[in-house]
mmCIF file of C-alpha atoms and ligand atoms in Angstrom:
data_model
loop_
_atom_site.group_PDB
_atom_site.id
_atom_site.type_symbol
_atom_site.label_atom_id
_atom_site.label_comp_id
_atom_site.label_asym_id
_atom_site.label_seq_id
_atom_site.Cartn_x
_atom_site.Cartn_y
_atom_site.Cartn_z
ATOM 1 C CA MET A 1 -14.068 24.941 21.170
ATOM 2 C CA ARG A 2 -11.307 23.241 23.343
ATOM 3 C CA CYS A 3 -9.094 20.822 21.630
ATOM 4 C CA ASP A 4 -5.647 18.927 22.537
ATOM 5 C CA THR A 5 -3.182 20.617 19.908
ATOM 6 C CA VAL A 6 -3.446 23.435 17.574
ATOM 7 C CA TRP A 7 -0.734 23.463 14.373
ATOM 8 C CA LYS A 8 -0.711 27.206 13.276
ATOM 9 C CA ASP A 9 1.014 29.252 10.651
ATOM 10 C CA ALA A 10 0.980 26.539 8.487
ATOM 11 C CA ARG A 11 0.097 25.939 4.808
ATOM 12 C CA LEU A 12 -1.876 22.810 3.837
ATOM 13 C CA ALA A 13 -2.623 20.301 1.420
ATOM 14 C CA THR A 14 -5.742 19.059 2.558
ATOM 15 C CA LEU A 15 -5.845 16.506 -0.564
ATOM 16 C CA ILE A 16 -10.098 16.301 -0.292
ATOM 17 C CA ALA A 17 -11.426 15.447 -3.770
ATOM 18 C CA GLY A 18 -12.650 17.918 -5.963
ATOM 19 C CA ASP A 19 -11.345 20.764 -3.924
ATOM 20 C CA PRO A 20 -8.116 22.565 -5.049
ATOM 21 C CA GLY A 21 -6.935 21.417 -1.506
ATOM 22 C CA ILE A 22 -4.369 24.455 -0.916
ATOM 23 C CA VAL A 23 -4.923 26.351 2.060
ATOM 24 C CA ASP A 24 -2.216 29.526 2.443
ATOM 25 C CA HIS A 25 -2.647 30.441 5.671
ATOM 26 C CA GLY A 26 -4.148 27.428 7.093
ATOM 27 C CA ILE A 27 -4.516 25.595 10.818
ATOM 28 C CA VAL A 28 -4.997 22.109 11.930
ATOM 29 C CA ALA A 29 -6.745 21.453 15.417
ATOM 30 C CA ALA A 30 -7.069 18.053 17.020
ATOM 31 C CA LYS A 31 -9.183 16.535 20.110
ATOM 32 C CA ASP A 32 -8.511 13.141 20.974
ATOM 33 C CA GLY A 33 -6.594 11.999 18.014
ATOM 34 C CA ASP A 34 -9.322 13.180 15.528
ATOM 35 C CA ILE A 35 -9.211 16.454 13.477
ATOM 36 C CA ILE A 36 -11.951 18.699 14.579
ATOM 37 C CA TYR A 37 -10.478 21.439 12.269
ATOM 38 C CA ALA A 38 -8.414 22.290 9.061
ATOM 39 C CA GLY A 39 -8.568 25.375 7.093
ATOM 40 C CA PRO A 40 -8.103 28.644 6.701
ATOM 41 C CA ALA A 41 -6.996 30.208 10.107
ATOM 42 C CA ALA A 42 -9.500 33.191 9.230
ATOM 43 C CA ASP A 43 -12.680 30.755 8.912
ATOM 44 C CA ALA A 44 -11.518 28.782 12.433
ATOM 45 C CA PRO A 45 -13.618 28.896 15.418
ATOM 46 C CA MET A 46 -12.638 29.748 18.402
ATOM 47 C CA LEU A 47 -9.839 27.254 19.894
ATOM 48 C CA ASP A 48 -8.744 27.230 23.150
ATOM 49 C CA ALA A 49 -5.707 24.589 23.018
ATOM 50 C CA ARG A 50 -3.957 22.700 25.382
ATOM 51 C CA HIS A 51 -0.610 22.845 22.816
ATOM 52 C CA SER A 52 -0.284 25.351 20.257
ATOM 53 C CA ILE A 53 2.415 24.381 17.677
ATOM 54 C CA GLY A 54 4.040 27.018 15.313
ATOM 55 C CA CYS A 55 4.804 25.623 11.937
ATOM 56 C CA ASP A 56 6.729 28.592 10.453
ATOM 57 C CA GLY A 57 4.720 28.235 7.249
ATOM 58 C CA ARG A 58 5.464 24.939 6.548
ATOM 59 C CA TRP A 59 3.497 22.211 4.602
ATOM 60 C CA ILE A 60 1.016 19.938 6.269
ATOM 61 C CA THR A 61 -0.086 16.990 3.965
ATOM 62 C CA PRO A 62 -2.340 14.038 5.456
ATOM 63 C CA GLY A 63 0.206 11.350 7.020
ATOM 64 C CA LEU A 64 0.923 9.230 3.581
ATOM 65 C CA ILE A 65 -0.029 5.729 2.734
ATOM 66 C CA ASP A 66 1.498 3.046 1.492
ATOM 67 C CA CYS A 67 -1.193 0.337 0.537
ATOM 68 C CA HIS A 68 0.566 -2.366 -0.809
ATOM 69 C CA THR A 69 3.568 -4.069 1.151
ATOM 70 C CA HIS A 70 4.812 -7.522 1.506
ATOM 71 C CA LEU A 71 7.051 -5.789 4.527
ATOM 72 C CA ILE A 72 6.740 -9.255 6.579
ATOM 73 C CA HIS A 73 9.348 -11.918 5.034
ATOM 74 C CA ALA A 74 13.010 -13.301 6.015
ATOM 75 C CA GLY A 75 15.744 -12.823 4.309
ATOM 76 C CA ASN A 76 16.586 -11.078 0.959
ATOM 77 C CA ARG A 77 17.309 -11.939 -2.440
ATOM 78 C CA ALA A 78 20.122 -10.083 -3.563
ATOM 79 C CA HIS A 79 21.902 -13.072 -4.858
ATOM 80 C CA GLU A 80 18.958 -12.971 -7.460
ATOM 81 C CA PHE A 81 19.480 -9.670 -8.232
ATOM 82 C CA GLU A 82 23.301 -10.709 -9.158
ATOM 83 C CA LEU A 83 21.923 -13.502 -11.036
ATOM 84 C CA ARG A 84 19.467 -10.989 -13.054
ATOM 85 C CA LEU A 85 22.241 -8.507 -13.684
ATOM 86 C CA ALA A 86 24.185 -11.321 -15.126
ATOM 87 C CA GLY A 87 21.337 -12.252 -17.565
ATOM 88 C CA ALA A 88 19.209 -14.626 -15.774
ATOM 89 C CA SER A 89 15.174 -14.045 -16.054
ATOM 90 C CA TYR A 90 12.888 -14.039 -13.157
ATOM 91 C CA GLU A 91 10.978 -16.802 -14.870
ATOM 92 C CA GLN A 92 14.115 -18.835 -14.761
ATOM 93 C CA ILE A 93 15.400 -18.160 -11.448
ATOM 94 C CA ALA A 94 11.728 -18.907 -10.071
ATOM 95 C CA ARG A 95 11.956 -22.293 -12.301
ATOM 96 C CA ALA A 96 15.308 -23.407 -10.448
ATOM 97 C CA GLY A 97 14.338 -22.968 -6.956
ATOM 98 C CA GLY A 98 14.678 -19.250 -6.433
ATOM 99 C CA GLY A 99 11.783 -16.546 -6.329
ATOM 100 C CA ILE A 100 8.829 -16.380 -4.132
ATOM 101 C CA VAL A 101 9.489 -20.136 -2.774
ATOM 102 C CA SER A 102 12.920 -19.319 -1.867
ATOM 103 C CA THR A 103 11.831 -16.582 0.454
ATOM 104 C CA MET A 104 8.876 -19.150 1.499
ATOM 105 C CA HIS A 105 11.869 -21.215 2.970
ATOM 106 C CA ALA A 106 13.413 -18.536 4.944
ATOM 107 C CA THR A 107 10.090 -17.166 5.997
ATOM 108 C CA ARG A 108 9.058 -20.648 7.389
ATOM 109 C CA ALA A 109 12.453 -20.901 9.693
ATOM 110 C CA ALA A 110 11.816 -17.855 10.782
ATOM 111 C CA THR A 111 10.159 -16.780 14.475
ATOM 112 C CA GLN A 112 7.229 -14.434 14.709
ATOM 113 C CA ASP A 113 9.849 -12.084 16.991
ATOM 114 C CA GLY A 114 12.796 -12.391 13.970
ATOM 115 C CA LEU A 115 9.992 -11.397 11.239
ATOM 116 C CA VAL A 116 9.232 -8.377 13.338
ATOM 117 C CA ALA A 117 12.714 -7.588 13.847
ATOM 118 C CA SER A 118 13.956 -7.816 10.399
ATOM 119 C CA ALA A 119 10.390 -5.871 9.263
ATOM 120 C CA LEU A 120 11.172 -2.786 11.547
ATOM 121 C CA PRO A 121 14.390 -0.937 9.720
ATOM 122 C CA ARG A 122 11.932 -1.175 6.725
ATOM 123 C CA LEU A 123 9.360 0.206 8.303
ATOM 124 C CA ASP A 124 10.896 2.847 9.945
ATOM 125 C CA ALA A 125 12.270 4.299 6.731
ATOM 126 C CA LEU A 126 8.870 4.264 5.825
ATOM 127 C CA LEU A 127 8.074 6.282 8.821
ATOM 128 C CA ALA A 128 10.911 8.317 8.185
ATOM 129 C CA GLU A 129 8.912 9.638 5.219
ATOM 130 C CA GLY A 130 5.724 10.580 6.770
ATOM 131 C CA VAL A 131 4.033 7.221 6.330
ATOM 132 C CA THR A 132 1.535 7.025 9.121
ATOM 133 C CA THR A 133 -0.504 3.563 7.471
ATOM 134 C CA VAL A 134 0.901 0.676 5.877
ATOM 135 C CA GLU A 135 -0.882 -2.254 4.296
ATOM 136 C CA VAL A 136 1.202 -5.423 5.093
ATOM 137 C CA LYS A 137 0.544 -9.088 3.413
ATOM 138 C CA SER A 138 1.265 -12.314 4.307
ATOM 139 C CA GLY A 139 2.008 -15.037 1.460
ATOM 140 C CA TYR A 140 5.629 -15.851 2.150
ATOM 141 C CA GLY A 141 4.231 -18.944 4.531
ATOM 142 C CA LEU A 142 2.228 -20.662 1.901
ATOM 143 C CA ASP A 143 1.276 -23.147 5.018
ATOM 144 C CA ILE A 144 -1.360 -22.654 7.631
ATOM 145 C CA GLU A 145 1.575 -21.954 10.659
ATOM 146 C CA THR A 146 3.437 -19.346 8.908
ATOM 147 C CA GLU A 147 0.743 -17.648 6.969
ATOM 148 C CA LEU A 148 -0.541 -17.084 10.448
ATOM 149 C CA ARG A 149 2.330 -16.282 11.880
ATOM 150 C CA MET A 150 2.937 -13.397 9.457
ATOM 151 C CA LEU A 151 -0.053 -11.791 10.138
ATOM 152 C CA ARG A 152 0.669 -11.797 13.530
ATOM 153 C CA ALA A 153 3.965 -10.258 12.999
ATOM 154 C CA ALA A 154 2.213 -7.785 10.561
ATOM 155 C CA ARG A 155 -0.166 -6.930 13.801
ATOM 156 C CA GLN A 156 2.684 -7.059 16.321
ATOM 157 C CA LEU A 157 4.219 -4.125 13.899
ATOM 158 C CA GLY A 158 1.121 -1.767 14.616
ATOM 159 C CA GLU A 159 2.362 -2.572 18.542
ATOM 160 C CA ALA A 160 6.131 -1.360 18.325
ATOM 161 C CA ARG A 161 5.781 1.764 16.608
ATOM 162 C CA ALA A 162 3.094 4.656 16.068
ATOM 163 C CA VAL A 163 1.805 3.688 12.985
ATOM 164 C CA ARG A 164 -1.672 2.265 11.421
ATOM 165 C CA ILE A 165 -0.966 -1.508 9.774
ATOM 166 C CA ALA A 166 -3.302 -3.026 7.981
ATOM 167 C CA THR A 167 -3.199 -6.768 7.433
ATOM 168 C CA THR A 168 -4.055 -8.876 4.223
ATOM 169 C CA PHE A 169 -4.241 -12.452 3.785
ATOM 170 C CA LEU A 170 -2.228 -13.438 0.290
ATOM 171 C CA GLY A 171 -2.255 -16.866 0.837
ATOM 172 C CA ALA A 172 -2.667 -17.300 -2.773
ATOM 173 C CA HIS A 173 0.494 -15.662 -3.957
ATOM 174 C CA ALA A 174 2.632 -19.014 -5.025
ATOM 175 C CA LEU A 175 1.932 -22.927 -4.980
ATOM 176 C CA PRO A 176 3.987 -24.355 -2.232
ATOM 177 C CA PRO A 177 6.097 -27.350 -2.681
ATOM 178 C CA GLU A 178 3.238 -29.574 -0.819
ATOM 179 C CA TYR A 179 0.266 -28.773 -3.439
ATOM 180 C CA ALA A 180 2.716 -29.258 -6.891
ATOM 181 C CA ASP A 181 0.270 -29.830 -9.740
ATOM 182 C CA ASP A 182 -2.877 -29.142 -7.182
ATOM 183 C CA ALA A 183 -3.317 -25.801 -7.292
ATOM 184 C CA ASP A 184 -7.349 -26.427 -7.039
ATOM 185 C CA GLY A 185 -6.352 -28.527 -3.639
ATOM 186 C CA TYR A 186 -4.584 -25.416 -2.409
ATOM 187 C CA ILE A 187 -7.301 -23.137 -3.132
ATOM 188 C CA ALA A 188 -9.873 -25.319 -1.492
ATOM 189 C CA MET A 189 -7.308 -25.261 1.534
ATOM 190 C CA LEU A 190 -7.055 -21.652 1.593
ATOM 191 C CA CYS A 191 -11.060 -21.565 1.617
ATOM 192 C CA ASP A 192 -11.973 -24.342 3.793
ATOM 193 C CA VAL A 193 -9.694 -24.087 6.758
ATOM 194 C CA LEU A 194 -7.328 -20.902 6.250
ATOM 195 C CA VAL A 195 -10.190 -18.172 5.501
ATOM 196 C CA PRO A 196 -11.885 -19.530 8.683
ATOM 197 C CA ARG A 197 -9.058 -19.593 11.214
ATOM 198 C CA ILE A 198 -7.561 -15.976 10.123
ATOM 199 C CA VAL A 199 -11.254 -14.742 10.436
ATOM 200 C CA ALA A 200 -11.732 -16.629 14.140
ATOM 201 C CA LEU A 201 -8.434 -15.305 15.038
ATOM 202 C CA GLY A 202 -9.261 -11.429 13.771
ATOM 203 C CA LEU A 203 -5.780 -11.349 11.653
ATOM 204 C CA ALA A 204 -6.731 -10.036 8.215
ATOM 205 C CA ASP A 205 -8.581 -6.896 7.511
ATOM 206 C CA ALA A 206 -8.755 -8.288 3.561
ATOM 207 C CA VAL A 207 -7.927 -10.923 1.070
ATOM 208 C CA ASP A 208 -5.645 -10.826 -1.733
ATOM 209 C CA GLY A 209 -4.366 -12.920 -4.538
ATOM 210 C CA PHE A 210 -1.754 -13.134 -7.683
ATOM 211 C CA CYS A 211 -4.278 -13.920 -10.476
ATOM 212 C CA GLU A 212 -1.636 -14.706 -13.180
ATOM 213 C CA GLY A 213 -0.047 -17.743 -15.687
ATOM 214 C CA ILE A 214 2.806 -18.150 -13.035
ATOM 215 C CA GLY A 215 -0.253 -17.298 -10.085
ATOM 216 C CA PHE A 216 -3.542 -18.573 -10.123
ATOM 217 C CA THR A 217 -6.468 -18.665 -12.629
ATOM 218 C CA PRO A 218 -9.176 -16.599 -12.490
ATOM 219 C CA ALA A 219 -11.633 -19.286 -11.728
ATOM 220 C CA GLN A 220 -9.392 -20.229 -8.658
ATOM 221 C CA ILE A 221 -9.396 -16.681 -7.305
ATOM 222 C CA GLY A 222 -12.867 -16.324 -7.542
ATOM 223 C CA ARG A 223 -13.257 -19.132 -5.010
ATOM 224 C CA LEU A 224 -11.210 -17.614 -2.685
ATOM 225 C CA PHE A 225 -12.974 -14.128 -3.217
ATOM 226 C CA ALA A 226 -16.225 -15.952 -2.583
ATOM 227 C CA ALA A 227 -14.954 -17.391 0.825
ATOM 228 C CA ALA A 228 -13.677 -14.030 1.834
ATOM 229 C CA ALA A 229 -17.294 -12.611 1.228
ATOM 230 C CA SER A 230 -18.601 -15.346 2.729
ATOM 231 C CA HIS A 231 -16.793 -14.240 5.976
ATOM 232 C CA LYS A 232 -17.541 -10.372 5.235
ATOM 233 C CA LEU A 233 -13.997 -9.726 4.596
ATOM 234 C CA PRO A 234 -13.200 -7.108 1.925
ATOM 235 C CA VAL A 235 -11.078 -8.425 -1.271
ATOM 236 C CA LYS A 236 -7.846 -6.689 -3.617
ATOM 237 C CA LEU A 237 -6.208 -8.678 -6.325
ATOM 238 C CA HIS A 238 -2.393 -8.555 -7.888
ATOM 239 C CA ALA A 239 -3.735 -8.426 -11.508
ATOM 240 C CA GLU A 240 -2.402 -8.031 -15.098
ATOM 241 C CA GLN A 241 1.276 -7.544 -14.085
ATOM 242 C CA LEU A 242 3.208 -9.710 -16.344
ATOM 243 C CA SER A 243 -0.104 -10.657 -18.796
ATOM 244 C CA ASN A 244 -4.032 -10.170 -19.191
ATOM 245 C CA SER A 245 -5.624 -12.309 -17.413
ATOM 246 C CA HIS A 246 -9.105 -10.504 -16.660
ATOM 247 C CA GLY A 247 -8.395 -10.454 -12.911
ATOM 248 C CA ALA A 248 -9.288 -6.567 -13.169
ATOM 249 C CA ARG A 249 -12.895 -7.597 -14.586
ATOM 250 C CA LEU A 250 -12.997 -10.313 -11.732
ATOM 251 C CA ALA A 251 -11.929 -8.082 -8.975
ATOM 252 C CA ALA A 252 -14.314 -5.273 -9.835
ATOM 253 C CA ASP A 253 -16.887 -8.045 -10.022
ATOM 254 C CA HIS A 254 -16.147 -8.935 -6.663
ATOM 255 C CA ARG A 255 -16.349 -5.194 -5.519
ATOM 256 C CA ALA A 256 -12.707 -5.257 -4.879
ATOM 257 C CA LEU A 257 -11.073 -2.527 -2.809
ATOM 258 C CA SER A 258 -8.550 -2.324 -5.249
ATOM 259 C CA ALA A 259 -6.822 -4.049 -8.232
ATOM 260 C CA ASP A 260 -2.932 -3.761 -8.243
ATOM 261 C CA HIS A 261 -0.171 -3.374 -10.878
ATOM 262 C CA LEU A 262 -2.278 -3.704 -14.005
ATOM 263 C CA GLU A 263 0.293 -2.815 -16.592
ATOM 264 C CA TYR A 264 -1.546 -5.189 -19.114
ATOM 265 C CA LEU A 265 -5.043 -3.851 -18.130
ATOM 266 C CA ASP A 266 -7.355 -3.639 -21.242
ATOM 267 C CA GLU A 267 -10.430 -1.134 -21.755
ATOM 268 C CA ASP A 268 -12.848 -3.806 -20.419
ATOM 269 C CA GLY A 269 -10.749 -4.149 -17.137
ATOM 270 C CA ILE A 270 -10.610 -0.251 -17.012
ATOM 271 C CA ALA A 271 -14.653 -0.283 -17.581
ATOM 272 C CA ALA A 272 -14.768 -2.704 -14.976
ATOM 273 C CA LEU A 273 -12.902 -0.925 -12.407
ATOM 274 C CA ALA A 274 -14.794 2.606 -13.416
ATOM 275 C CA ARG A 275 -18.421 0.699 -12.813
ATOM 276 C CA SER A 276 -17.211 -0.963 -9.148
ATOM 277 C CA GLY A 277 -15.643 2.527 -7.799
ATOM 278 C CA THR A 278 -12.584 0.301 -7.198
ATOM 279 C CA VAL A 279 -9.138 1.672 -6.470
ATOM 280 C CA ALA A 280 -6.235 1.012 -9.377
ATOM 281 C CA THR A 281 -3.037 0.823 -7.534
ATOM 282 C CA VAL A 282 0.023 1.013 -9.578
ATOM 283 C CA LEU A 283 3.300 0.050 -8.672
ATOM 284 C CA PRO A 284 6.205 2.181 -10.198
ATOM 285 C CA GLY A 285 8.951 0.339 -7.968
ATOM 286 C CA ALA A 286 8.362 -3.032 -9.721
ATOM 287 C CA PHE A 287 7.773 -1.506 -12.682
ATOM 288 C CA TYR A 288 11.703 -0.108 -12.880
ATOM 289 C CA PHE A 289 13.275 -2.532 -10.750
ATOM 290 C CA MET A 290 11.997 -5.690 -13.133
ATOM 291 C CA ASN A 291 12.850 -3.423 -15.862
ATOM 292 C CA GLU A 292 9.366 -3.458 -17.448
ATOM 293 C CA THR A 293 8.437 -1.630 -20.884
ATOM 294 C CA ARG A 294 4.809 -1.946 -20.660
ATOM 295 C CA ARG A 295 3.462 1.252 -18.800
ATOM 296 C CA PRO A 296 -0.569 0.981 -17.168
ATOM 297 C CA PRO A 297 -2.848 2.416 -19.013
ATOM 298 C CA ILE A 298 -2.707 6.034 -16.738
ATOM 299 C CA ASP A 299 -4.522 8.473 -19.556
ATOM 300 C CA ALA A 300 -7.649 5.854 -19.755
ATOM 301 C CA LEU A 301 -7.852 5.229 -16.151
ATOM 302 C CA ARG A 302 -7.776 8.776 -15.738
ATOM 303 C CA ASP A 303 -10.140 9.124 -18.468
ATOM 304 C CA ARG A 304 -12.935 6.665 -16.616
ATOM 305 C CA GLN A 305 -12.132 8.873 -13.632
ATOM 306 C CA VAL A 306 -10.681 5.141 -11.711
ATOM 307 C CA PRO A 307 -9.311 6.662 -8.609
ATOM 308 C CA ILE A 308 -5.163 5.725 -8.543
ATOM 309 C CA ALA A 309 -2.989 4.460 -5.631
ATOM 310 C CA LEU A 310 0.521 4.570 -5.629
ATOM 311 C CA ALA A 311 2.548 1.875 -3.404
ATOM 312 C CA THR A 312 6.316 0.765 -2.788
ATOM 313 C CA ASP A 313 5.198 -3.015 -2.986
ATOM 314 C CA CYS A 314 8.058 -3.301 -1.049
ATOM 315 C CA ASN A 315 9.272 -7.010 -1.710
ATOM 316 C CA PRO A 316 12.355 -8.605 -2.086
ATOM 317 C CA GLY A 317 11.956 -10.016 -5.142
ATOM 318 C CA THR A 318 10.599 -7.559 -7.683
ATOM 319 C CA SER A 319 10.504 -3.980 -5.303
ATOM 320 C CA PRO A 320 13.058 -4.191 -2.598
ATOM 321 C CA LEU A 321 11.779 -0.215 -2.089
ATOM 322 C CA THR A 322 11.339 1.182 1.380
ATOM 323 C CA SER A 323 10.670 5.108 -0.056
ATOM 324 C CA ILE A 324 7.126 6.493 -0.497
ATOM 325 C CA LEU A 325 8.772 9.523 -1.587
ATOM 326 C CA LEU A 326 10.807 7.617 -4.537
ATOM 327 C CA VAL A 327 7.243 5.841 -5.123
ATOM 328 C CA MET A 328 5.958 9.474 -6.119
ATOM 329 C CA ASN A 329 9.092 10.139 -8.442
ATOM 330 C CA ARG A 330 8.790 7.221 -10.214
ATOM 331 C CA GLY A 331 4.657 7.714 -10.333
ATOM 332 C CA ALA A 332 5.501 10.731 -12.183
ATOM 333 C CA THR A 333 8.614 10.134 -14.048
ATOM 334 C CA LEU A 334 7.675 6.535 -15.417
ATOM 335 C CA PHE A 335 3.545 6.727 -15.366
ATOM 336 C CA HIS A 336 3.220 10.195 -16.000
ATOM 337 C CA LEU A 337 1.192 11.247 -13.183
ATOM 338 C CA THR A 338 0.672 14.688 -12.038
ATOM 339 C CA VAL A 339 2.056 16.059 -9.116
ATOM 340 C CA GLU A 340 -1.533 16.192 -7.729
ATOM 341 C CA GLU A 341 -2.142 12.260 -8.884
ATOM 342 C CA CYS A 342 1.189 11.192 -7.100
ATOM 343 C CA LEU A 343 -0.122 12.894 -3.767
ATOM 344 C CA ALA A 344 -3.683 11.631 -3.800
ATOM 345 C CA GLY A 345 -2.146 8.570 -4.696
ATOM 346 C CA VAL A 346 -0.351 8.031 -1.312
ATOM 347 C CA THR A 347 -3.211 9.625 0.592
ATOM 348 C CA ARG A 348 -6.607 9.930 -0.532
ATOM 349 C CA ASN A 349 -6.686 7.059 -3.048
ATOM 350 C CA ALA A 350 -4.884 4.783 -0.894
ATOM 351 C CA ALA A 351 -6.615 5.180 2.461
ATOM 352 C CA ARG A 352 -9.554 4.410 -0.100
ATOM 353 C CA ALA A 353 -7.620 0.973 -1.189
ATOM 354 C CA LEU A 354 -7.537 0.254 2.376
ATOM 355 C CA GLY A 355 -11.112 0.551 2.938
ATOM 356 C CA LEU A 356 -10.257 3.100 4.906
ATOM 357 C CA GLY A 357 -11.309 6.347 3.003
ATOM 358 C CA HIS A 358 -13.939 7.427 5.647
ATOM 359 C CA ARG A 359 -11.000 7.802 8.551
ATOM 360 C CA ILE A 360 -7.669 9.167 6.800
ATOM 361 C CA GLY A 361 -6.369 10.090 3.845
ATOM 362 C CA THR A 362 -7.296 14.037 3.699
ATOM 363 C CA LEU A 363 -7.111 16.739 6.359
ATOM 364 C CA GLU A 364 -10.872 17.029 7.825
ATOM 365 C CA ALA A 365 -12.941 17.204 10.565
ATOM 366 C CA GLY A 366 -13.830 13.847 11.509
ATOM 367 C CA LYS A 367 -10.512 11.952 10.406
ATOM 368 C CA ARG A 368 -7.968 10.648 12.515
ATOM 369 C CA CYS A 369 -5.459 13.501 12.969
ATOM 370 C CA ASP A 370 -2.619 11.643 10.905
ATOM 371 C CA LEU A 371 -0.014 14.705 9.560
ATOM 372 C CA ALA A 372 3.325 14.863 7.533
ATOM 373 C CA ILE A 373 4.781 18.282 8.326
ATOM 374 C CA TRP A 374 7.516 19.433 5.526
ATOM 375 C CA ASP A 375 10.341 21.559 4.909
ATOM 376 C CA ILE A 376 9.391 22.606 1.547
ATOM 377 C CA GLU A 377 8.324 25.634 -0.420
ATOM 378 C CA ARG A 378 5.846 23.881 -2.559
ATOM 379 C CA PRO A 379 4.005 20.474 -2.527
ATOM 380 C CA ALA A 380 5.648 19.570 -5.991
ATOM 381 C CA GLU A 381 9.140 19.325 -4.104
ATOM 382 C CA LEU A 382 7.576 16.129 -2.626
ATOM 383 C CA VAL A 383 7.586 14.367 -5.932
ATOM 384 C CA TYR A 384 10.375 16.427 -7.556
ATOM 385 C CA ARG A 385 13.167 15.139 -5.795
ATOM 386 C CA MET A 386 15.063 11.760 -5.308
ATOM 387 C CA GLY A 387 16.842 10.412 -2.494
ATOM 388 C CA TYR A 388 16.064 13.683 -0.139
ATOM 389 C CA ASN A 389 13.777 13.863 2.843
ATOM 390 C CA PRO A 390 12.199 16.960 3.538
ATOM 391 C CA LEU A 391 9.960 15.309 6.575
ATOM 392 C CA HIS A 392 9.973 17.775 9.508
ATOM 393 C CA ALA A 393 7.610 15.867 11.740
ATOM 394 C CA ARG A 394 5.164 13.290 11.612
ATOM 395 C CA ILE A 395 1.913 13.074 13.573
ATOM 396 C CA TRP A 396 -0.122 9.980 13.891
ATOM 397 C CA SER A 397 -3.531 9.917 15.912
ATOM 398 C CA GLY A 398 -2.685 13.607 16.871
ATOM 399 C CA GLN A 399 0.175 12.739 18.649
HETATM 400 N N1 DI6 B 401 3.699 -10.022 -7.665
HETATM 401 C C1 DI6 B 401 5.061 -9.356 -7.256
HETATM 402 O O1 DI6 B 401 5.734 -8.740 -7.802
HETATM 403 C C2 DI6 B 401 5.405 -9.701 -6.131
HETATM 404 N N2 DI6 B 401 4.255 -10.943 -5.728
HETATM 405 C C3 DI6 B 401 3.489 -10.692 -6.809
HETATM 406 O O2 DI6 B 401 2.371 -11.207 -6.568
HETATM 407 C C4 DI6 B 401 6.683 -10.599 -5.880
HETATM 408 C C5 DI6 B 401 7.354 -11.222 -4.884
HETATM 409 C C6 DI6 B 401 8.691 -12.031 -4.837
HETATM 410 O O3 DI6 B 401 9.396 -12.032 -5.684
HETATM 411 O O4 DI6 B 401 9.233 -12.343 -3.834
HETATM 412 FE FE1 FE B 402 2.899 -7.551 -4.744
#
């Protein structure tokens, strides 16, 4: 069988569901950017490869996936962090004109090139740890022009680097000052004007919202989701982060790709996620940075076999985090996920949270050849260490 590249003498963690996924003497072969074989060397077909790369027994995992980020934004909120250290709360800062709205002002003032330039170092930090796909949300423009600019900037990241960018429209992140006291009017504008524009321009792969007391009500999010559905756009939701608004059930009723955060998720929400096959994305960076104490109900999610994904939630306010390896460590230490769950959370289940489960997230024939090659002795090292990067090489689409 002819192919472009074969990686030999490797150990594989394929992350295929229901499979132990560990191969001691493995190879991966790629043709035209797709995997054509991943598995034991002894079972491989005869391969006639143009390039053959010896891995000296290193481990290969699927390229890692960060399935929830707000990577595009201007400025930072280090000053608000100092205020919080001095005793102010996130809500107090938001009410005093800080919070999401302060990043909104900075983002509105930035050009598309400026947004790309400020996001690239954050993106590069993720790529340096073997990330090959990143989801990027809008949501700091909160007006037509800036939301479109954020999504264009996100798409531009995918041209500037060898990475797959999935874009998500998060216009329903916060209420902009222009619509103070008119959340329904703002949601109507998103549904009637912005969603159709974004669809016409092909700028978003999904629609997201913030369902919360300080965000939008389930009824408002329901209208947004109906608009998304009328344009055949999949949805996801920031749900149950600070209180239980029954956002997870709403998301599940709309067959959402994922419901994210979930600290206050209840039994009813868990059952709804299990029924709809919606991924539960947990975000230990935000939990840690905000000194939260209530953990998402991991045991119950596991019992109901709800797929669990893990992501950075990289954002300037509640999770200024650009390490997917640290996310896995925090997932294990703070949320008591197993090593296998942490790895699946940034590969197979993260792919599913983006609607890309058929293309990426595992090492198997037919998927895109996105690989991370590691200088480790066992996969647990990827979760165990803090602030150490054992990446040897990163392969995106076979390159
Ligand atoms: N939940 C969060 O944790 C972030 N957005 C959201 O919906 C916070 C974003 C920020 O503070 O800038
Ligand atoms: Fe978020």
